[in-house]
PDB file of C-alpha atoms and ligand atoms in Angstrom:
ATOM      1  CA  MET U   1     -18.900  46.264  18.684  1.00 61.00           C
ATOM      2  CA  ALA U   2     -18.966  48.713  15.766  1.00 68.00           C
ATOM      3  CA  ASN U   3     -17.217  47.715  12.590  1.00 84.00           C
ATOM      4  CA  SER U   4     -14.038  49.613  11.856  1.00 94.00           C
ATOM      5  CA  LYS U   5     -12.611  50.477   8.504  1.00 96.00           C
ATOM      6  CA  TYR U   6     -10.025  47.801   9.178  1.00 96.00           C
ATOM      7  CA  GLU U   7     -12.515  44.981   9.510  1.00 95.00           C
ATOM      8  CA  TYR U   8     -12.345  44.094   5.811  1.00 95.00           C
ATOM      9  CA  VAL U   9      -9.107  42.181   6.478  1.00 96.00           C
ATOM     10  CA  ARG U  10     -11.284  39.431   7.956  1.00 94.00           C
ATOM     11  CA  GLN U  11     -12.215  38.476   4.403  1.00 95.00           C
ATOM     12  CA  PHE U  12      -8.717  37.117   3.992  1.00 97.00           C
ATOM     13  CA  GLU U  13      -9.436  34.427   6.574  1.00 95.00           C
ATOM     14  CA  ARG U  14     -10.100  30.959   5.237  1.00 93.00           C
ATOM     15  CA  GLU U  15     -12.206  28.313   6.936  1.00 92.00           C
ATOM     16  CA  ASN U  16     -12.196  24.627   6.204  1.00 96.00           C
ATOM     17  CA  ARG U  17     -15.406  23.074   7.478  1.00 97.00           C
ATOM     18  CA  LEU U  18     -15.048  19.311   7.495  1.00 98.00           C
ATOM     19  CA  LEU U  19     -17.735  17.274   5.727  1.00 97.00           C
ATOM     20  CA  PRO U  20     -20.765  16.399   7.858  1.00 97.00           C
ATOM     21  CA  ASP U  21     -21.631  12.947   9.190  1.00 97.00           C
ATOM     22  CA  ILE U  22     -18.275  11.274   8.810  1.00 98.00           C
ATOM     23  CA  TRP U  23     -15.710  10.207  11.372  1.00 98.00           C
ATOM     24  CA  LEU U  24     -13.085  12.789  12.315  1.00 98.00           C
ATOM     25  CA  VAL U  25      -9.770  11.656  13.724  1.00 98.00           C
ATOM     26  CA  VAL U  26      -7.358  14.172  15.220  1.00 98.00           C
ATOM     27  CA  ARG U  27      -3.873  12.689  15.600  1.00 98.00           C
ATOM     28  CA  ILE U  28      -1.223  14.505  17.566  1.00 98.00           C
ATOM     29  CA  ASP U  29       2.447  13.522  17.658  1.00 98.00           C
ATOM     30  CA  GLY U  30       5.378  14.752  19.752  1.00 98.00           C
ATOM     31  CA  GLN U  31       7.786  16.956  17.816  1.00 98.00           C
ATOM     32  CA  GLY U  32      11.333  15.617  17.899  1.00 98.00           C
ATOM     33  CA  PHE U  33      10.629  13.121  20.679  1.00 98.00           C
ATOM     34  CA  HIS U  34      13.605  11.004  19.680  1.00 97.00           C
ATOM     35  CA  LYS U  35      15.710  13.885  21.000  1.00 98.00           C
ATOM     36  CA  PHE U  36      13.242  14.834  23.771  1.00 98.00           C
ATOM     37  CA  SER U  37      13.241  11.271  25.156  1.00 98.00           C
ATOM     38  CA  ALA U  38      17.062  11.184  25.162  1.00 97.00           C
ATOM     39  CA  ALA U  39      17.316  14.627  26.812  1.00 98.00           C
ATOM     40  CA  HIS U  40      14.937  13.495  29.569  1.00 98.00           C
ATOM     41  CA  ASN U  41      16.477  10.072  30.137  1.00 98.00           C
ATOM     42  CA  PHE U  42      13.498   7.968  29.029  1.00 98.00           C
ATOM     43  CA  GLU U  43      14.086   4.287  29.709  1.00 98.00           C
ATOM     44  CA  LYS U  44      14.492   2.268  26.522  1.00 96.00           C
ATOM     45  CA  PRO U  45      12.673   0.732  24.791  1.00 96.00           C
ATOM     46  CA  ASN U  46       9.598   1.798  26.802  1.00 97.00           C
ATOM     47  CA  ASP U  47       9.481   4.379  29.538  1.00 98.00           C
ATOM     48  CA  ILE U  48       6.305   3.564  31.455  1.00 98.00           C
ATOM     49  CA  ARG U  49       6.250   7.023  33.112  1.00 98.00           C
ATOM     50  CA  ALA U  50       6.152   8.713  29.709  1.00 98.00           C
ATOM     51  CA  LEU U  51       3.331   6.439  28.507  1.00 98.00           C
ATOM     52  CA  GLN U  52       1.305   7.096  31.646  1.00 98.00           C
ATOM     53  CA  LEU U  53       1.817  10.855  31.275  1.00 98.00           C
ATOM     54  CA  MET U  54       0.574  10.615  27.663  1.00 99.00           C
ATOM     55  CA  ASN U  55      -2.469   8.656  28.903  1.00 98.00           C
ATOM     56  CA  HIS U  56      -3.189  11.217  31.631  1.00 98.00           C
ATOM     57  CA  CYS U  57      -3.138  14.084  29.102  1.00 99.00           C
ATOM     58  CA  ALA U  58      -5.278  12.132  26.626  1.00 99.00           C
ATOM     59  CA  GLN U  59      -7.806  11.373  29.349  1.00 98.00           C
ATOM     60  CA  LYS U  60      -8.046  15.100  30.124  1.00 98.00           C
ATOM     61  CA  VAL U  61      -8.730  15.829  26.444  1.00 98.00           C
ATOM     62  CA  PHE U  62     -11.221  12.947  26.271  1.00 98.00           C
ATOM     63  CA  ASP U  63     -13.138  14.193  29.304  1.00 97.00           C
ATOM     64  CA  HIS U  64     -13.001  17.833  28.164  1.00 98.00           C
ATOM     65  CA  ILE U  65     -14.461  17.187  24.705  1.00 98.00           C
ATOM     66  CA  ALA U  66     -17.649  15.170  25.067  1.00 97.00           C
ATOM     67  CA  ASP U  67     -17.761  14.417  21.324  1.00 98.00           C
ATOM     68  CA  ILE U  68     -14.629  12.259  21.508  1.00 98.00           C
ATOM     69  CA  ARG U  69     -15.773   8.628  21.419  1.00 97.00           C
ATOM     70  CA  LEU U  70     -12.468   6.868  21.574  1.00 98.00           C
ATOM     71  CA  ALA U  71      -8.764   7.647  21.781  1.00 98.00           C
ATOM     72  CA  TYR U  72      -5.813   5.454  20.896  1.00 98.00           C
ATOM     73  CA  GLY U  73      -2.224   6.139  21.928  1.00 98.00           C
ATOM     74  CA  GLU U  74       1.243   4.669  21.489  1.00 98.00           C
ATOM     75  CA  SER U  75       4.745   6.127  21.799  1.00 98.00           C
ATOM     76  CA  ASP U  76       4.518   9.949  21.440  1.00 98.00           C
ATOM     77  CA  GLU U  77       1.225   9.975  19.539  1.00 98.00           C
ATOM     78  CA  TYR U  78      -2.501   9.968  20.299  1.00 99.00           C
ATOM     79  CA  SER U  79      -5.510   9.700  18.000  1.00 99.00           C
ATOM     80  CA  PHE U  80      -8.865  11.186  19.053  1.00 99.00           C
ATOM     81  CA  VAL U  81     -11.974   9.894  17.291  1.00 98.00           C
ATOM     82  CA  PHE U  82     -14.893  12.357  17.171  1.00 98.00           C
ATOM     83  CA  ARG U  83     -18.394  10.969  16.728  1.00 98.00           C
ATOM     84  CA  LYS U  84     -19.686  11.218  13.167  1.00 97.00           C
ATOM     85  CA  ASN U  85     -22.293  13.890  13.810  1.00 97.00           C
ATOM     86  CA  SER U  86     -20.103  16.047  16.034  1.00 98.00           C
ATOM     87  CA  THR U  87     -20.599  19.793  15.569  1.00 98.00           C
ATOM     88  CA  TYR U  88     -17.700  20.705  17.851  1.00 98.00           C
ATOM     89  CA  TYR U  89     -16.433  24.152  16.695  1.00 98.00           C
ATOM     90  CA  ASN U  90     -18.812  23.741  13.755  1.00 98.00           C
ATOM     91  CA  ARG U  91     -16.347  21.175  12.378  1.00 98.00           C
ATOM     92  CA  ARG U  92     -13.822  23.923  11.635  1.00 98.00           C
ATOM     93  CA  GLU U  93     -10.575  22.142  10.896  1.00 98.00           C
ATOM     94  CA  CYS U  94      -8.125  24.646  12.419  1.00 97.00           C
ATOM     95  CA  LYS U  95     -10.163  25.029  15.612  1.00 97.00           C
ATOM     96  CA  LEU U  96     -10.454  21.261  16.089  1.00 98.00           C
ATOM     97  CA  ILE U  97      -6.756  20.597  15.681  1.00 98.00           C
ATOM     98  CA  SER U  98      -5.459  23.578  17.600  1.00 98.00           C
ATOM     99  CA  SER U  99      -7.784  23.081  20.577  1.00 98.00           C
ATOM    100  CA  VAL U 100      -6.777  19.416  20.970  1.00 98.00           C
ATOM    101  CA  VAL U 101      -3.061  20.077  20.496  1.00 98.00           C
ATOM    102  CA  SER U 102      -2.899  22.974  22.919  1.00 98.00           C
ATOM    103  CA  LEU U 103      -4.911  21.281  25.684  1.00 98.00           C
ATOM    104  CA  PHE U 104      -2.814  18.127  25.341  1.00 99.00           C
ATOM    105  CA  THR U 105       0.457  20.067  25.404  1.00 98.00           C
ATOM    106  CA  SER U 106      -0.425  22.216  28.395  1.00 98.00           C
ATOM    107  CA  CYS U 107      -1.453  19.054  30.286  1.00 98.00           C
ATOM    108  CA  TYR U 108       1.873  17.450  29.365  1.00 99.00           C
ATOM    109  CA  VAL U 109       3.713  20.314  31.057  1.00 98.00           C
ATOM    110  CA  LEU U 110       1.263  20.615  33.975  1.00 98.00           C
ATOM    111  CA  TYR U 111       1.437  16.932  34.921  1.00 98.00           C
ATOM    112  CA  TRP U 112       5.095  16.313  34.000  1.00 98.00           C
ATOM    113  CA  SER U 113       6.388  16.382  37.593  1.00 98.00           C
ATOM    114  CA  GLN U 114       3.759  13.858  38.757  1.00 98.00           C
ATOM    115  CA  TYR U 115       5.316  11.273  36.464  1.00 98.00           C
ATOM    116  CA  PHE U 116       8.925  12.508  36.435  1.00 98.00           C
ATOM    117  CA  PRO U 117       9.480  13.739  40.015  1.00 98.00           C
ATOM    118  CA  ASP U 118      13.276  13.410  39.684  1.00 98.00           C
ATOM    119  CA  GLN U 119      13.669  14.714  36.159  1.00 98.00           C
ATOM    120  CA  ALA U 120      13.357  18.438  35.456  1.00 98.00           C
ATOM    121  CA  LEU U 121      11.620  19.446  32.246  1.00 98.00           C
ATOM    122  CA  LYS U 122      14.521  20.945  30.291  1.00 98.00           C
ATOM    123  CA  TYR U 123      12.665  22.685  27.473  1.00 98.00           C
ATOM    124  CA  PRO U 124       9.040  23.110  26.360  1.00 98.00           C
ATOM    125  CA  PRO U 125       7.710  20.016  24.559  1.00 98.00           C
ATOM    126  CA  SER U 126       5.503  20.533  21.523  1.00 98.00           C
ATOM    127  CA  PHE U 127       3.100  18.413  19.493  1.00 98.00           C
ATOM    128  CA  ASP U 128       1.866  18.668  15.935  1.00 98.00           C
ATOM    129  CA  GLY U 129      -1.658  17.765  14.882  1.00 98.00           C
ATOM    130  CA  ARG U 130      -3.743  16.832  11.864  1.00 98.00           C
ATOM    131  CA  VAL U 131      -7.312  15.809  11.244  1.00 98.00           C
ATOM    132  CA  VAL U 132      -8.369  13.080   8.847  1.00 98.00           C
ATOM    133  CA  CYS U 133     -11.977  12.325   7.788  1.00 98.00           C
ATOM    134  CA  TYR U 134     -13.059   8.720   7.348  1.00 98.00           C
ATOM    135  CA  PRO U 135     -16.403   8.197   5.595  1.00 97.00           C
ATOM    136  CA  CYS U 136     -17.094   4.566   6.584  1.00 97.00           C
ATOM    137  CA  ASP U 137     -16.849   2.512   9.752  1.00 97.00           C
ATOM    138  CA  LYS U 138     -14.487   0.197   7.863  1.00 97.00           C
ATOM    139  CA  HIS U 139     -12.097   3.109   7.224  1.00 97.00           C
ATOM    140  CA  LEU U 140     -12.151   4.091  10.875  1.00 98.00           C
ATOM    141  CA  ARG U 141     -11.485   0.535  12.024  1.00 98.00           C
ATOM    142  CA  ASP U 142      -8.691   0.100   9.477  1.00 98.00           C
ATOM    143  CA  TYR U 143      -7.175   3.380  10.670  1.00 98.00           C
ATOM    144  CA  LEU U 144      -7.113   2.142  14.265  1.00 98.00           C
ATOM    145  CA  ASN U 145      -5.824  -1.272  13.127  1.00 98.00           C
ATOM    146  CA  TRP U 146      -3.035   0.523  11.267  1.00 98.00           C
ATOM    147  CA  ARG U 147      -1.949   2.396  14.401  1.00 98.00           C
ATOM    148  CA  GLN U 148      -2.097  -0.726  16.609  1.00 98.00           C
ATOM    149  CA  VAL U 149      -0.077  -2.739  14.086  1.00 98.00           C
ATOM    150  CA  ASP U 150       2.438   0.129  14.005  1.00 98.00           C
ATOM    151  CA  CYS U 151       2.661  -0.067  17.802  1.00 98.00           C
ATOM    152  CA  HIS U 152       3.313  -3.819  17.610  1.00 98.00           C
ATOM    153  CA  ILE U 153       5.934  -3.638  14.845  1.00 97.00           C
ATOM    154  CA  ASN U 154       7.857  -0.796  16.523  1.00 97.00           C
ATOM    155  CA  ASN U 155       7.667  -2.398  19.947  1.00 98.00           C
ATOM    156  CA  LEU U 156       8.897  -5.783  18.757  1.00 98.00           C
ATOM    157  CA  TYR U 157      11.780  -4.122  16.904  1.00 98.00           C
ATOM    158  CA  ASN U 158      12.707  -1.785  19.774  1.00 97.00           C
ATOM    159  CA  THR U 159      12.450  -4.525  22.413  1.00 98.00           C
ATOM    160  CA  THR U 160      14.837  -6.762  20.433  1.00 98.00           C
ATOM    161  CA  PHE U 161      17.131  -3.867  19.519  1.00 98.00           C
ATOM    162  CA  TRP U 162      17.556  -2.700  23.126  1.00 97.00           C
ATOM    163  CA  ALA U 163      17.963  -6.268  24.421  1.00 97.00           C
ATOM    164  CA  LEU U 164      20.899  -6.663  22.005  1.00 98.00           C
ATOM    165  CA  VAL U 165      22.387  -3.284  22.976  1.00 97.00           C
ATOM    166  CA  LYS U 166      21.999  -3.934  26.718  1.00 96.00           C
ATOM    167  CA  SER U 167      23.758  -7.305  26.221  1.00 97.00           C
ATOM    168  CA  GLY U 168      26.865  -5.534  24.880  1.00 97.00           C
ATOM    169  CA  LYS U 169      26.324  -4.982  21.142  1.00 97.00           C
ATOM    170  CA  THR U 170      26.843  -1.500  19.744  1.00 97.00           C
ATOM    171  CA  GLU U 171      23.767   0.195  18.245  1.00 97.00           C
ATOM    172  CA  THR U 172      25.225  -0.346  14.745  1.00 98.00           C
ATOM    173  CA  GLU U 173      25.783  -4.060  15.426  1.00 98.00           C
ATOM    174  CA  ALA U 174      22.241  -4.446  16.780  1.00 98.00           C
ATOM    175  CA  GLU U 175      20.869  -2.715  13.676  1.00 98.00           C
ATOM    176  CA  GLU U 176      22.843  -5.071  11.447  1.00 98.00           C
ATOM    177  CA  THR U 177      21.647  -8.136  13.352  1.00 97.00           C
ATOM    178  CA  LEU U 178      18.028  -7.059  12.830  1.00 98.00           C
ATOM    179  CA  ARG U 179      18.301  -5.977   9.193  1.00 98.00           C
ATOM    180  CA  GLY U 180      15.948  -8.067   7.021  1.00 97.00           C
ATOM    181  CA  THR U 181      14.538 -10.079   9.935  1.00 97.00           C
ATOM    182  CA  PHE U 182      10.873 -11.032  10.208  1.00 97.00           C
ATOM    183  CA  SER U 183       8.697 -10.976  13.346  1.00 97.00           C
ATOM    184  CA  ALA U 184       9.337 -14.690  13.941  1.00 97.00           C
ATOM    185  CA  ASP U 185      13.115 -14.087  13.902  1.00 97.00           C
ATOM    186  CA  LYS U 186      12.857 -11.316  16.491  1.00 98.00           C
ATOM    187  CA  ASN U 187      10.609 -13.446  18.720  1.00 98.00           C
ATOM    188  CA  GLU U 188      13.211 -16.215  18.429  1.00 97.00           C
ATOM    189  CA  ILE U 189      16.152 -13.909  19.324  1.00 97.00           C
ATOM    190  CA  LEU U 190      14.228 -12.625  22.351  1.00 98.00           C
ATOM    191  CA  PHE U 191      13.345 -16.136  23.496  1.00 98.00           C
ATOM    192  CA  SER U 192      16.567 -18.039  22.817  1.00 97.00           C
ATOM    193  CA  GLN U 193      19.106 -15.313  23.722  1.00 97.00           C
ATOM    194  CA  PHE U 194      17.256 -13.435  26.460  1.00 97.00           C
ATOM    195  CA  GLY U 195      14.649 -15.883  27.790  1.00 97.00           C
ATOM    196  CA  THR U 196      11.930 -13.344  27.006  1.00 96.00           C
ATOM    197  CA  ASN U 197       8.529 -14.493  25.780  1.00 97.00           C
ATOM    198  CA  TYR U 198       7.357 -11.424  23.847  1.00 97.00           C
ATOM    199  CA  ASN U 199       3.699 -12.208  24.521  1.00 97.00           C
ATOM    200  CA  ASN U 200       4.296 -11.911  28.266  1.00 97.00           C
ATOM    201  CA  LEU U 201       5.481  -8.283  28.057  1.00 98.00           C
ATOM    202  CA  PRO U 202       3.030  -5.714  29.514  1.00 98.00           C
ATOM    203  CA  PRO U 203       0.023  -5.162  27.202  1.00 98.00           C
ATOM    204  CA  ILE U 204       0.499  -1.368  27.399  1.00 98.00           C
ATOM    205  CA  PHE U 205       3.771  -1.835  25.461  1.00 98.00           C
ATOM    206  CA  ARG U 206       2.433  -4.392  22.958  1.00 98.00           C
ATOM    207  CA  LYS U 207      -1.078  -3.044  22.320  1.00 98.00           C
ATOM    208  CA  GLY U 208      -0.894   0.663  23.171  1.00 98.00           C
ATOM    209  CA  SER U 209      -3.673   2.407  25.130  1.00 98.00           C
ATOM    210  CA  ILE U 210      -7.361   2.832  24.358  1.00 98.00           C
ATOM    211  CA  ILE U 211      -9.524   5.391  26.165  1.00 98.00           C
ATOM    212  CA  LEU U 212     -13.291   5.053  26.096  1.00 98.00           C
ATOM    213  CA  GLN U 213     -16.387   5.185  28.246  1.00 96.00           C
ATOM    214  CA  ASP U 214     -17.268   1.723  29.377  1.00 91.00           C
ATOM    215  CA  PHE U 215     -19.728   0.221  31.803  1.00 87.00           C
ATOM    216  CA  VAL U 216     -18.066  -0.768  35.047  1.00 88.00           C
ATOM    217  CA  GLU U 217     -19.624  -2.412  38.057  1.00 90.00           C
ATOM    218  CA  VAL U 218     -19.497  -0.157  41.102  1.00 89.00           C
ATOM    219  CA  GLU U 219     -20.235  -1.450  44.568  1.00 90.00           C
ATOM    220  CA  SER U 220     -22.105   0.806  46.956  1.00 89.00           C
ATOM    221  CA  ASN U 221     -24.718   0.622  49.686  1.00 91.00           C
ATOM    222  CA  ASP U 222     -28.425   1.302  49.331  1.00 91.00           C
ATOM    223  CA  LYS U 223     -30.306   3.459  51.866  1.00 92.00           C
ATOM    224  CA  HIS U 224     -30.659   0.481  54.214  1.00 94.00           C
ATOM    225  CA  GLY U 225     -26.906  -0.128  54.120  1.00 93.00           C
ATOM    226  CA  ASN U 226     -27.184  -3.266  51.999  1.00 94.00           C
ATOM    227  CA  PRO U 227     -24.441  -3.755  49.395  1.00 93.00           C
ATOM    228  CA  VAL U 228     -25.598  -3.220  45.810  1.00 93.00           C
ATOM    229  CA  VAL U 229     -23.746  -3.471  42.520  1.00 92.00           C
ATOM    230  CA  LYS U 230     -24.585  -0.847  39.911  1.00 90.00           C
ATOM    231  CA  ARG U 231     -23.445  -0.573  36.305  1.00 90.00           C
ATOM    232  CA  LYS U 232     -22.026   2.882  35.664  1.00 90.00           C
ATOM    233  CA  LYS U 233     -20.382   4.548  32.671  1.00 90.00           C
ATOM    234  CA  LYS U 234     -16.813   5.507  33.404  1.00 94.00           C
ATOM    235  CA  THR U 235     -13.775   6.663  31.437  1.00 96.00           C
ATOM    236  CA  VAL U 236     -11.327   3.756  31.288  1.00 96.00           C
ATOM    237  CA  VAL U 237      -7.870   3.174  29.820  1.00 98.00           C
ATOM    238  CA  ILE U 238      -7.432  -0.340  28.465  1.00 98.00           C
ATOM    239  CA  HIS U 239      -4.752  -2.174  26.492  1.00 98.00           C
ATOM    240  CA  GLU U 240      -6.738  -4.605  24.373  1.00 98.00           C
ATOM    241  CA  ASP U 241      -6.532  -5.922  20.843  1.00 98.00           C
ATOM    242  CA  LEU U 242      -8.866  -3.658  18.862  1.00 98.00           C
ATOM    243  CA  ILE U 243      -8.194  -5.457  15.590  1.00 98.00           C
ATOM    244  CA  LYS U 244     -10.300  -8.424  16.738  1.00 98.00           C
ATOM    245  CA  GLN U 245     -14.037  -8.333  16.046  1.00 98.00           C
ATOM    246  CA  LYS U 246     -14.649  -9.258  19.690  1.00 97.00           C
ATOM    247  CA  PHE U 247     -13.561  -5.771  20.841  1.00 97.00           C
ATOM    248  CA  TRP U 248     -16.339  -4.159  18.744  1.00 97.00           C
ATOM    249  CA  ASN U 249     -18.969  -6.809  19.512  1.00 96.00           C
ATOM    250  CA  GLN U 250     -18.557  -6.016  23.198  1.00 94.00           C
ATOM    251  CA  ARG U 251     -18.913  -2.270  22.556  1.00 94.00           C
ATOM    252  CA  SER U 252     -21.308  -1.766  19.666  1.00 93.00           C
ATOM    253  CA  PHE U 253     -22.156   1.732  21.016  1.00 93.00           C
ATOM    254  CA  LEU U 254     -18.758   2.973  19.782  1.00 95.00           C
ATOM    255  CA  LEU U 255     -19.836   2.908  16.139  1.00 95.00           C
ATOM    256  CA  ASP U 256     -23.361   4.315  16.637  1.00 89.00           C
TER     257      ASP U 256
HETATM  258  P1  ATP I   1       8.776  13.799  14.618  1.00 62.18           P
HETATM  259  O1  ATP I   1       8.950  15.193  15.099  1.00 62.18           O
HETATM  260  O2  ATP I   1       8.902  13.648  13.128  1.00 62.18           O
HETATM  261  O3  ATP I   1       7.548  13.108  15.149  1.00 62.18           O
HETATM  262  P2  ATP I   1      10.179  12.130  16.518  1.00 62.18           P
HETATM  263  O4  ATP I   1      11.610  12.172  16.949  1.00 62.18           O
HETATM  264  O5  ATP I   1       9.143  12.538  17.526  1.00 62.18           O
HETATM  265  O6  ATP I   1      10.070  12.981  15.187  1.00 62.18           O
HETATM  266  P3  ATP I   1       8.647   9.689  16.140  1.00 62.18           P
HETATM  267  O7  ATP I   1       8.594   8.840  14.914  1.00 62.18           O
HETATM  268  O8  ATP I   1       7.391  10.428  16.492  1.00 62.18           O
HETATM  269  O9  ATP I   1       9.897  10.658  15.987  1.00 62.18           O
HETATM  270  O10 ATP I   1       9.062   8.726  17.304  1.00 62.18           O
HETATM  271  C1  ATP I   1       9.003   9.108  18.634  1.00 62.18           C
HETATM  272  C2  ATP I   1      10.255   8.667  19.366  1.00 62.18           C
HETATM  273  O11 ATP I   1      10.155   9.082  20.722  1.00 62.18           O
HETATM  274  C3  ATP I   1      10.445   7.159  19.426  1.00 62.18           C
HETATM  275  O12 ATP I   1      11.189   6.692  18.359  1.00 62.18           O
HETATM  276  C4  ATP I   1      11.189   6.973  20.729  1.00 62.18           C
HETATM  277  O13 ATP I   1      12.568   7.143  20.508  1.00 62.18           O
HETATM  278  C5  ATP I   1      10.729   8.131  21.589  1.00 62.18           C
HETATM  279  N1  ATP I   1       9.719   7.772  22.602  1.00 62.18           N
HETATM  280  C6  ATP I   1       8.426   8.163  22.632  1.00 62.18           C
HETATM  281  N2  ATP I   1       7.785   7.656  23.690  1.00 62.18           N
HETATM  282  C7  ATP I   1       8.680   6.903  24.358  1.00 62.18           C
HETATM  283  C8  ATP I   1       8.616   6.097  25.556  1.00 62.18           C
HETATM  284  N3  ATP I   1       7.492   5.981  26.269  1.00 62.18           N
HETATM  285  N4  ATP I   1       9.752   5.458  25.961  1.00 62.18           N
HETATM  286  C9  ATP I   1      10.876   5.576  25.255  1.00 62.18           C
HETATM  287  N5  ATP I   1      11.013   6.313  24.130  1.00 62.18           N
HETATM  288  C10 ATP I   1       9.926   6.977  23.676  1.00 62.18           C
HETATM  289  P1  ATP I   2     -13.447  31.939  22.199  1.00 62.18           P
HETATM  290  O1  ATP I   2     -13.194  30.615  22.813  1.00 62.18           O
HETATM  291  O2  ATP I   2     -14.480  31.937  21.149  1.00 62.18           O
HETATM  292  O3  ATP I   2     -12.171  32.640  21.740  1.00 62.18           O
HETATM  293  P2  ATP I   2     -13.317  33.841  24.413  1.00 62.18           P
HETATM  294  O4  ATP I   2     -14.138  33.882  25.654  1.00 62.18           O
HETATM  295  O5  ATP I   2     -11.891  33.456  24.527  1.00 62.18           O
HETATM  296  O6  ATP I   2     -14.069  32.853  23.382  1.00 62.18           O
HETATM  297  P3  ATP I   2     -12.450  36.186  22.899  1.00 62.18           P
HETATM  298  O7  ATP I   2     -13.220  36.900  21.843  1.00 62.18           O
HETATM  299  O8  ATP I   2     -11.223  35.434  22.460  1.00 62.18           O
HETATM  300  O9  ATP I   2     -13.458  35.278  23.714  1.00 62.18           O
HETATM  301  O10 ATP I   2     -12.049  37.257  23.949  1.00 62.18           O
HETATM  302  C1  ATP I   2     -11.147  37.035  24.996  1.00 62.18           C
HETATM  303  C2  ATP I   2     -11.692  37.587  26.290  1.00 62.18           C
HETATM  304  O11 ATP I   2     -10.786  37.250  27.343  1.00 62.18           O
HETATM  305  C3  ATP I   2     -11.807  39.104  26.319  1.00 62.18           C
HETATM  306  O12 ATP I   2     -13.056  39.527  25.892  1.00 62.18           O
HETATM  307  C4  ATP I   2     -11.603  39.425  27.790  1.00 62.18           C
HETATM  308  O13 ATP I   2     -12.821  39.274  28.484  1.00 62.18           O
HETATM  309  C5  ATP I   2     -10.707  38.295  28.275  1.00 62.18           C
HETATM  310  N1  ATP I   2      -9.295  38.707  28.392  1.00 62.18           N
HETATM  311  C6  ATP I   2      -8.278  38.303  27.607  1.00 62.18           C
HETATM  312  N2  ATP I   2      -7.136  38.851  27.977  1.00 62.18           N
HETATM  313  C7  ATP I   2      -7.425  39.620  29.043  1.00 62.18           C
HETATM  314  C8  ATP I   2      -6.643  40.486  29.899  1.00 62.18           C
HETATM  315  N3  ATP I   2      -5.326  40.621  29.716  1.00 62.18           N
HETATM  316  N4  ATP I   2      -7.262  41.125  30.885  1.00 62.18           N
HETATM  317  C9  ATP I   2      -8.584  40.976  31.092  1.00 62.18           C
HETATM  318  N5  ATP I   2      -9.375  40.214  30.326  1.00 62.18           N
HETATM  319  C10 ATP I   2      -8.807  39.536  29.307  1.00 62.18           C
HETATM  320 MG1   MG I   3       7.102  12.393  17.131  1.00 62.18          MG
HETATM  321 MG1   MG I   4     -15.327  12.429  25.651  1.00 62.18          MG
HETATM  322 MG1   MG I   5       5.526   9.392  16.859  1.00 62.18          MG
HETATM  323 MG1   MG I   6      -9.616  36.429  21.462  1.00 62.18          MG
HETATM  324 MG1   MG I   7     -10.639  33.445  22.868  1.00 62.18          MG
END
């Protein structure tokens, strides 16, 4: 198309191309989800429907953008790890963030009714996004460790808080009971007052969700009809401890 005399305004545009050959992590987070979760009657402390909807949306993003190696989610947030040498959108910061945020958000609305068949969506949810560059594998692993520890700390607090509230304490009383307590104290309250062994709670609540491509064994039949087991790469959602070295030893391809 011919240039017009107006085209010069393009020079005002600013591009931030992210440094080459380092990890890129796009993290999105629900805007005002404290209010959103109350308005849509999320179960406390953990609404499994909401977590599964988040995982569904994240899996769509993961499958749509081949350069995403790994995704980690908890609560109303998801982190998407792009491989180091990704050239997706020429590593343009705004394009990376906005494409992930908008695809995730439109999926959230599109799939809402699958997970909340009896709860109308009352207003449009929105997510914010940022991208952070991590030069070394250690930084990337510490980033993921940080998010999984955050998941654990929040979940232990919220589980104890809501157990106290559901047993008759007011929210202010529950807050006061928990002020200054350590993890061991909360585990003890849960066990002695509510008979709950924290470690037996569902891993999705305690560890969050990890999306990656893993080898799975698929059973099928060969051309003679004999059963054969093949190893195939498949997108999976798991709830493991990614802080442990074992997680990475089993999947060394993640850091290639
Ligand atoms: P901001 O806009 O600053 O992110 P926010 O209200 O979204 O504010 P967050 O720190 O992101 O605050 O916390 C998200 C909140 O959403 C949690 O504190 C919790 O109340 C709620 N929430 C998110 N997911 C769930 C879930 N699966 N079950 C129950 N509550 C949830
Ligand atoms: P990119 O992802 O780089 O933006 P694109 O395919 O979206 O690529 P654009 O330059 O944004 O390309 O152009 C949008 C295109 O979408 C238009 O060229 C036109 O073909 C189509 N389009 C958008 N709105 C309409 C519309 N209302 N009616 C018909 N076609 C439309
Ligand atoms: Mg939020
Ligand atoms: Mg992918
Ligand atoms: Mg959050
Ligand atoms: Mg356009
Ligand atoms: Mg376009």
